[in-house]
Short mmCIF file of C-alpha atoms in Angstrom, two decimals:
data_model
loop_
_atom_site.label_atom_id
_atom_site.label_comp_id
_atom_site.label_asym_id
_atom_site.label_seq_id
_atom_site.Cartn_x
_atom_site.Cartn_y
_atom_site.Cartn_z
CA UNK X 25 141.12 171.42 92.21
CA UNK X 26 138.85 170.32 89.42
CA UNK X 27 140.13 167.04 88.06
CA UNK X 28 138.21 166.59 84.84
CA UNK X 29 141.44 167.15 82.89
CA UNK X 30 145.00 166.52 83.94
CA UNK X 31 146.26 170.07 83.59
CA UNK X 32 143.74 171.20 86.23
CA UNK X 33 144.97 168.67 88.79
CA UNK X 34 148.36 167.37 87.72
CA UNK X 35 149.65 166.06 91.05
CA UNK X 36 146.28 164.59 92.00
CA UNK X 37 146.00 162.84 88.64
CA UNK X 38 149.46 161.31 88.91
CA UNK X 39 148.75 160.09 92.45
CA UNK X 40 145.38 158.60 91.46
CA UNK X 41 146.82 156.74 88.48
CA UNK X 42 149.68 155.33 90.55
CA UNK X 43 147.31 154.28 93.33
CA UNK X 44 144.92 152.59 90.90
CA UNK X 45 147.82 150.69 89.33
CA UNK X 46 149.03 149.57 92.76
CA UNK X 47 145.55 148.42 93.82
CA UNK X 48 145.23 146.44 90.59
CA UNK X 49 148.53 144.73 91.33
CA UNK X 50 147.29 143.76 94.80
CA UNK X 51 144.13 142.27 93.32
CA UNK X 52 146.22 140.20 90.93
CA UNK X 53 145.44 142.01 87.68
CA UNK X 54 148.13 141.92 85.01
CA UNK X 55 149.42 144.69 82.77
CA UNK X 56 146.63 146.46 80.94
CA UNK X 57 144.38 146.88 83.95
CA UNK X 58 143.02 150.30 84.80
CA UNK X 59 140.46 152.20 86.78
CA UNK X 60 139.54 155.34 88.67
CA UNK X 61 138.55 156.77 92.03
CA UNK X 62 135.12 158.14 92.87
CA UNK X 63 133.02 159.21 95.84
CA UNK X 64 131.45 156.11 97.35
CA UNK X 65 130.59 152.50 96.64
CA UNK X 66 127.15 153.23 95.17
CA UNK X 67 128.70 155.43 92.49
CA UNK X 68 131.53 152.94 92.04
CA UNK X 69 129.17 150.04 91.41
CA UNK X 70 127.12 152.12 88.97
CA UNK X 71 130.29 153.10 87.08
CA UNK X 72 131.35 149.46 86.75
CA UNK X 73 127.91 148.35 85.58
CA UNK X 74 127.89 151.11 82.96
CA UNK X 75 131.08 149.55 81.64
CA UNK X 76 129.46 146.10 81.67
CA UNK X 77 126.56 147.49 79.64
CA UNK X 78 128.94 149.00 77.08
CA UNK X 79 131.02 145.81 76.87
CA UNK X 80 128.07 143.47 76.37
CA UNK X 81 125.59 145.65 74.46
CA UNK X 82 127.85 147.89 72.42
CA UNK X 83 127.92 151.63 71.80
CA UNK X 84 124.19 151.74 71.04
CA UNK X 85 123.48 151.07 74.70
CA UNK X 86 124.89 154.53 75.43
CA UNK X 87 123.36 156.43 72.50
CA UNK X 88 120.00 154.65 72.12
CA UNK X 89 119.53 153.11 75.56
CA UNK X 90 116.83 150.45 75.72
CA UNK X 91 115.81 151.42 72.20
CA UNK X 92 118.79 149.32 71.10
CA UNK X 93 116.49 146.32 71.49
CA UNK X 94 117.80 144.33 74.45
CA UNK X 95 116.28 144.44 77.92
CA UNK X 96 119.32 143.70 80.11
CA UNK X 97 119.38 141.96 83.47
CA UNK X 98 121.85 141.35 86.27
CA UNK X 99 122.13 138.15 88.30
CA UNK X 100 122.59 139.32 91.88
CA UNK X 101 122.86 137.66 95.28
CA UNK X 102 119.69 138.03 97.33
CA UNK X 103 122.05 139.48 100.00
CA UNK X 104 123.50 142.14 97.68
CA UNK X 105 123.66 145.80 98.68
CA UNK X 106 120.62 147.81 97.61
CA UNK X 107 122.76 150.04 95.37
CA UNK X 108 122.95 147.25 92.76
CA UNK X 109 119.19 147.24 92.16
CA UNK X 110 119.29 151.03 92.35
CA UNK X 111 121.95 151.09 89.60
CA UNK X 112 119.69 148.98 87.39
CA UNK X 113 116.91 151.49 87.99
CA UNK X 114 119.18 154.47 87.30
CA UNK X 115 120.24 152.92 83.98
CA UNK X 116 116.59 152.65 82.99
CA UNK X 117 116.34 148.88 83.20
CA UNK X 118 114.08 148.92 86.27
CA UNK X 119 115.13 147.63 89.67
CA UNK X 120 113.53 144.27 88.84
CA UNK X 121 116.33 143.77 86.32
CA UNK X 122 118.43 142.79 89.33
CA UNK X 123 117.37 139.14 89.39
CA UNK X 124 118.00 137.55 92.82
CA UNK X 125 120.16 134.44 93.14
CA UNK X 126 119.69 132.15 96.14
CA UNK X 127 122.28 131.98 98.90
CA UNK X 128 123.65 129.01 100.84
CA UNK X 129 123.57 128.35 104.58
CA UNK X 130 126.39 130.89 105.08
CA UNK X 131 124.51 133.60 103.12
CA UNK X 132 126.91 133.35 100.15
CA UNK X 133 125.66 133.40 96.56
CA UNK X 134 124.95 129.81 95.53
CA UNK X 135 126.55 129.18 92.10
CA UNK X 136 124.22 126.22 91.66
CA UNK X 137 121.27 128.62 91.39
CA UNK X 138 122.83 130.75 88.62
CA UNK X 139 121.42 128.64 85.72
CA UNK X 140 117.92 128.80 87.20
CA UNK X 141 118.28 132.55 87.82
CA UNK X 142 119.26 133.00 84.18
CA UNK X 143 116.15 131.05 83.14
CA UNK X 144 113.98 133.22 85.42
CA UNK X 145 115.36 136.37 83.83
CA UNK X 146 114.73 135.10 80.32
CA UNK X 147 111.22 133.98 81.23
CA UNK X 148 110.55 137.58 82.26
CA UNK X 149 111.77 138.83 78.88
CA UNK X 150 115.24 139.97 79.91
CA UNK X 151 118.73 138.85 78.92
CA UNK X 152 121.41 138.65 81.64
CA UNK X 153 124.64 140.44 80.76
CA UNK X 154 126.43 140.30 84.11
CA UNK X 155 126.69 138.65 87.49
CA UNK X 156 127.25 140.86 90.54
CA UNK X 157 129.02 139.09 93.41
CA UNK X 158 129.71 140.48 96.88
CA UNK X 159 133.00 140.59 98.76
CA UNK X 160 131.48 140.94 101.24
CA UNK X 161 127.76 141.38 101.78
CA UNK X 162 126.74 144.29 103.97
CA UNK X 163 124.37 142.48 106.31
CA UNK X 164 126.52 139.53 107.43
CA UNK X 165 129.90 140.02 105.76
CA UNK X 166 129.60 136.95 103.51
CA UNK X 167 132.13 136.50 100.69
CA UNK X 168 130.64 134.95 97.56
CA UNK X 169 132.62 132.04 96.01
CA UNK X 170 134.35 133.83 93.15
CA UNK X 171 136.06 130.90 91.36
CA UNK X 172 132.79 129.04 90.74
CA UNK X 173 130.99 132.25 89.75
CA UNK X 174 133.82 133.16 87.37
CA UNK X 175 133.55 129.72 85.74
CA UNK X 176 129.85 130.30 85.10
CA UNK X 177 130.46 133.77 83.68
CA UNK X 178 133.16 132.51 81.32
CA UNK X 179 130.93 129.69 80.13
CA UNK X 180 128.05 132.08 79.36
CA UNK X 181 130.06 135.15 78.27
CA UNK X 182 128.80 137.26 81.17
CA UNK X 183 130.57 140.20 82.77
CA UNK X 184 131.58 139.51 86.38
CA UNK X 185 131.51 142.49 88.71
CA UNK X 186 132.36 142.32 92.41
CA UNK X 187 130.97 144.73 94.95
CA UNK X 188 133.99 144.69 97.25
CA UNK X 189 133.11 147.99 98.89
CA UNK X 190 133.48 146.60 102.38
CA UNK X 191 135.66 143.52 102.16
CA UNK X 192 138.11 144.02 99.28
CA UNK X 193 140.64 145.63 101.64
CA UNK X 194 141.27 142.18 103.11
CA UNK X 195 143.56 141.45 100.13
CA UNK X 196 146.05 143.66 102.01
CA UNK X 197 146.14 141.13 104.88
CA UNK X 198 148.03 137.87 104.48
CA UNK X 199 145.93 136.35 107.27
CA UNK X 200 142.49 137.31 105.99
CA UNK X 201 142.78 137.39 102.18
CA UNK X 202 141.59 133.80 101.60
CA UNK X 203 137.87 134.67 101.15
CA UNK X 204 138.87 136.81 98.14
CA UNK X 205 140.40 133.93 96.15
CA UNK X 206 139.59 134.34 92.47
CA UNK X 207 139.41 138.13 92.58
CA UNK X 208 142.00 138.33 89.78
CA UNK X 209 139.44 136.76 87.40
CA UNK X 210 136.69 139.36 87.78
CA UNK X 211 136.07 142.00 85.10
CA UNK X 212 135.49 144.86 87.53
CA UNK X 213 135.70 145.62 91.23
CA UNK X 214 134.39 148.40 93.48
CA UNK X 215 136.59 148.86 96.57
CA UNK X 216 135.95 151.35 99.39
CA UNK X 217 139.25 152.40 100.94
CA UNK X 218 137.35 154.31 103.64
CA UNK X 219 135.96 151.17 105.27
CA UNK X 220 138.34 148.46 106.50
CA UNK X 221 141.42 150.36 105.31
CA UNK X 222 140.35 153.37 107.36
CA UNK X 223 141.06 156.21 104.91
CA UNK X 224 138.94 159.38 105.12
CA UNK X 225 135.54 159.04 103.48
CA UNK X 226 134.79 158.98 100.66
CA UNK X 227 137.46 157.10 98.71
CA UNK X 228 136.31 154.36 96.34
CA UNK X 229 138.37 152.63 93.66
CA UNK X 230 136.77 151.11 90.56
CA UNK X 231 139.17 148.65 88.95
CA UNK X 232 138.96 146.97 85.54
CA UNK X 233 140.89 143.87 84.52
CA UNK X 234 140.92 145.34 81.00
CA UNK X 235 141.71 149.03 81.45
CA UNK X 236 140.08 150.00 78.17
CA UNK X 237 136.68 149.86 79.85
CA UNK X 238 137.68 152.62 82.26
CA UNK X 239 136.96 155.15 79.50
CA UNK X 240 134.74 153.31 77.03
CA UNK X 241 131.53 153.33 79.07
CA UNK X 242 131.12 157.12 79.30
CA UNK X 243 131.16 159.30 76.20
CA UNK X 244 131.10 163.07 76.31
CA UNK X 245 131.63 166.07 74.04
CA UNK X 246 132.59 169.23 75.92
CA UNK X 247 134.71 171.64 73.95
CA UNK X 248 135.62 173.62 77.08
CA UNK X 249 137.38 170.47 78.39
CA UNK X 250 137.97 167.94 75.66
CA UNK X 251 139.52 168.90 72.33
CA UNK X 252 139.69 167.11 68.98
CA UNK X 253 142.79 165.10 68.22
CA UNK X 254 145.33 166.17 65.60
CA UNK X 255 143.51 164.27 62.87
CA UNK X 256 140.23 166.04 63.59
CA UNK X 257 138.65 162.97 65.13
CA UNK X 258 136.83 162.50 68.41
CA UNK X 259 137.50 164.86 71.28
CA UNK X 260 140.39 163.41 73.25
CA UNK X 261 140.85 165.85 76.10
CA UNK X 262 143.53 168.33 77.04
CA UNK X 263 145.64 165.60 78.61
CA UNK X 264 144.70 162.65 76.38
CA UNK X 265 144.08 159.40 78.29
CA UNK X 266 145.14 161.04 81.56
CA UNK X 267 141.96 163.14 81.75
CA UNK X 268 140.03 161.59 84.62
CA UNK X 269 136.77 163.28 83.61
CA UNK X 270 136.49 160.77 80.78
CA UNK X 271 136.28 157.90 83.28
CA UNK X 272 133.86 159.13 85.94
CA UNK X 273 130.34 160.40 86.33
CA UNK X 274 131.91 163.26 88.29
CA UNK X 275 133.71 166.28 86.87
CA UNK X 276 135.03 168.05 89.96
CA UNK X 277 136.17 165.73 92.74
CA UNK X 278 138.53 165.72 95.69
CA UNK X 279 142.14 164.67 95.26
CA UNK X 280 141.37 161.44 97.09
CA UNK X 281 144.14 159.55 95.30
CA UNK X 282 146.72 161.93 96.75
CA UNK X 283 145.38 161.33 100.27
CA UNK X 284 145.63 157.56 99.85
CA UNK X 285 149.02 157.66 98.14
CA UNK X 286 150.59 159.87 100.83
CA UNK X 287 149.13 157.65 103.58
CA UNK X 288 150.55 154.51 102.00
CA UNK X 289 153.95 156.17 101.58
CA UNK X 290 153.95 157.32 105.21
CA UNK X 291 152.76 154.22 107.07
CA UNK X 292 153.32 151.37 104.59
CA UNK X 293 151.13 148.41 103.82
CA UNK X 294 151.95 146.56 107.04
CA UNK X 295 150.04 149.20 109.02
CA UNK X 296 146.96 148.64 106.86
CA UNK X 297 147.24 144.87 107.28
CA UNK X 298 147.56 145.20 111.05
CA UNK X 299 144.48 147.42 111.20
CA UNK X 300 142.41 144.94 109.17
CA UNK X 301 143.66 141.97 111.21
CA UNK X 302 142.64 143.67 114.44
CA UNK X 303 139.13 144.39 113.18
CA UNK X 304 138.53 140.83 111.97
CA UNK X 305 140.10 139.36 115.12
CA UNK X 306 137.72 141.44 117.23
CA UNK X 307 134.73 139.99 115.39
CA UNK X 308 136.03 136.47 115.93
CA UNK X 309 136.62 137.16 119.62
CA UNK X 310 133.05 138.40 119.94
CA UNK X 311 131.81 135.31 118.09
CA UNK X 312 133.63 133.06 120.58
CA UNK X 313 131.91 134.80 123.48
CA UNK X 314 128.50 134.50 121.84
CA UNK X 315 128.67 130.78 120.97
CA UNK X 316 129.84 130.04 124.51
CA UNK X 317 126.88 131.88 126.08
CA UNK X 318 123.58 130.03 126.66
CA UNK X 319 121.52 133.20 126.19
CA UNK X 320 123.12 134.34 122.92
CA UNK X 321 123.06 132.98 119.35
CA UNK X 322 125.24 133.82 116.34
CA UNK X 323 123.77 133.87 112.84
CA UNK X 324 127.07 132.99 111.16
CA UNK X 325 130.78 132.62 111.57
CA UNK X 326 132.54 135.95 110.86
CA UNK X 327 134.95 136.24 107.93
CA UNK X 328 135.34 139.99 108.30
CA UNK X 329 134.55 142.54 111.02
CA UNK X 330 130.76 142.09 110.78
CA UNK X 331 128.76 139.79 113.05
CA UNK X 332 125.02 139.20 113.45
CA UNK X 333 123.70 137.70 116.67
CA UNK X 334 120.71 137.84 119.00
CA UNK X 335 119.74 137.55 122.61
CA UNK X 336 117.63 134.46 123.32
CA UNK X 337 116.20 134.49 126.85
CA UNK X 338 114.28 131.38 127.83
CA UNK X 339 111.16 133.40 128.56
CA UNK X 340 110.86 134.79 125.02
CA UNK X 341 109.37 132.53 122.36
CA UNK X 342 110.91 132.33 118.87
CA UNK X 343 109.12 134.27 116.17
CA UNK X 344 107.66 137.79 116.25
CA UNK X 345 108.14 138.10 120.03
CA UNK X 346 111.86 137.30 119.77
CA UNK X 347 112.22 139.68 116.82
CA UNK X 348 110.59 142.49 118.78
CA UNK X 349 112.91 141.72 121.70
CA UNK X 350 115.98 142.39 119.49
CA UNK X 351 114.53 145.70 118.29
CA UNK X 352 113.83 146.81 121.88
CA UNK X 353 117.33 145.80 122.97
CA UNK X 354 118.91 147.74 120.14
CA UNK X 355 116.94 150.87 120.98
CA UNK X 356 117.80 150.60 124.69
CA UNK X 357 121.52 150.24 123.96
CA UNK X 358 121.60 153.14 121.51
CA UNK X 359 119.59 155.38 123.83
CA UNK X 360 121.92 154.41 126.66
CA UNK X 361 124.82 155.89 124.76
CA UNK X 362 127.44 153.22 125.43
CA UNK X 363 127.01 150.87 122.47
CA UNK X 364 125.94 151.30 118.87
CA UNK X 365 124.32 148.28 117.25
CA UNK X 366 122.23 147.88 114.14
CA UNK X 367 119.65 145.28 113.19
CA UNK X 368 119.07 143.30 110.03
CA UNK X 369 116.52 140.74 108.86
CA UNK X 370 117.89 137.37 107.75
CA UNK X 371 115.42 134.90 106.26
CA UNK X 372 112.54 136.48 108.07
CA UNK X 373 114.17 136.81 111.51
CA UNK X 374 115.54 139.96 113.16
CA UNK X 375 119.17 139.93 114.35
CA UNK X 376 121.41 142.43 116.06
CA UNK X 377 124.32 143.50 113.83
CA UNK X 378 127.71 144.85 114.87
CA UNK X 379 130.47 146.17 112.59
CA UNK X 380 133.68 146.50 114.60
CA UNK X 381 135.23 149.37 112.67
CA UNK X 382 137.54 150.78 115.35
CA UNK X 383 140.78 148.75 115.56
CA UNK X 384 141.38 150.18 119.04
CA UNK X 385 138.44 148.17 120.40
CA UNK X 386 139.57 145.85 123.21
CA UNK X 387 138.32 142.59 124.67
CA UNK X 388 137.17 144.50 127.75
CA UNK X 389 134.91 146.66 125.58
CA UNK X 390 133.40 143.59 123.92
CA UNK X 391 132.62 142.20 127.37
CA UNK X 392 131.12 145.53 128.43
CA UNK X 393 128.88 145.55 125.36
CA UNK X 394 127.49 142.12 126.23
CA UNK X 395 127.07 143.14 129.86
CA UNK X 396 125.17 146.26 128.78
CA UNK X 397 123.00 144.11 126.50
CA UNK X 398 122.09 141.74 129.32
CA UNK X 399 121.39 144.63 131.66
CA UNK X 400 119.05 146.16 129.06
CA UNK X 401 117.35 142.79 128.57
CA UNK X 402 116.74 142.52 132.30
#
């Protein structure tokens, strides 16, 4: 059903609102939080950044755009997902408005570089309005240090948004929630329930610590959907604040909240936690095998289900030759049909990348993957 207004999708609307409230509680938000569901993390991050623009630049940012006089900028980890720079471009700021912030040895955003990044933005004629942190980054699964970033944002009156598309589900696990410490302090969060939590794609939550921003960033006048209030004021919608079309870029959308709500009611949160624990444990088991092997090298310690590593035979010299070796290995494994690996470039070097998404993966399958890799290398 179309869900722009409540009366067109009453059950779906109720389920979505209850799910959003429950997710906010798990994050640590207090009463007054709010949010919505949308199709995918890219759209979720854009929706949150539209709210940041409205909060920091006022209503004129919606009606007049850049003509309102301020050229905005975002301070963003150099490891951030590409959709953040894309969102800046979509909003008309230009992708260069996503000003990169340096990362530490574990590929996490370095809070110590935030003041310098702010100076770089201003030197280019832009004014930062928000920091975008990652929980976690897509390439290596790094969780940015939220408490220190939140301190900086509070000191400089910046909006703090977290792209938690991949890693936010770890708040459902008592064993693996520690990297998300400080999440209750962020202004907005994008959270993909179709990744670690395993719900059908697409199912993304956008949460706001102050629920007023769930509707304030998008303004629309559509008499066929939204009607004027009793006093003749602004169009309020057939179902008042329960009209989801006032919160999202989308008008028609799936009843994804109902899918998630029914699943939670059927299996309970312990099943989600067990699934997440298994995925992270698999990555750590693979990491143990790699650091113990003389011909393998890990790029980082895993804090989620993502791990980057490479094969380092003695006969292959570091540099372009070793990078090309990883690319050839990846292609041989994929063409062989037994293992799917990706690659990523970290600080100029090519690494193999694995995301252990299937909780049914066993230790024997991890061993087989490494055996297949060595066979391909030979």
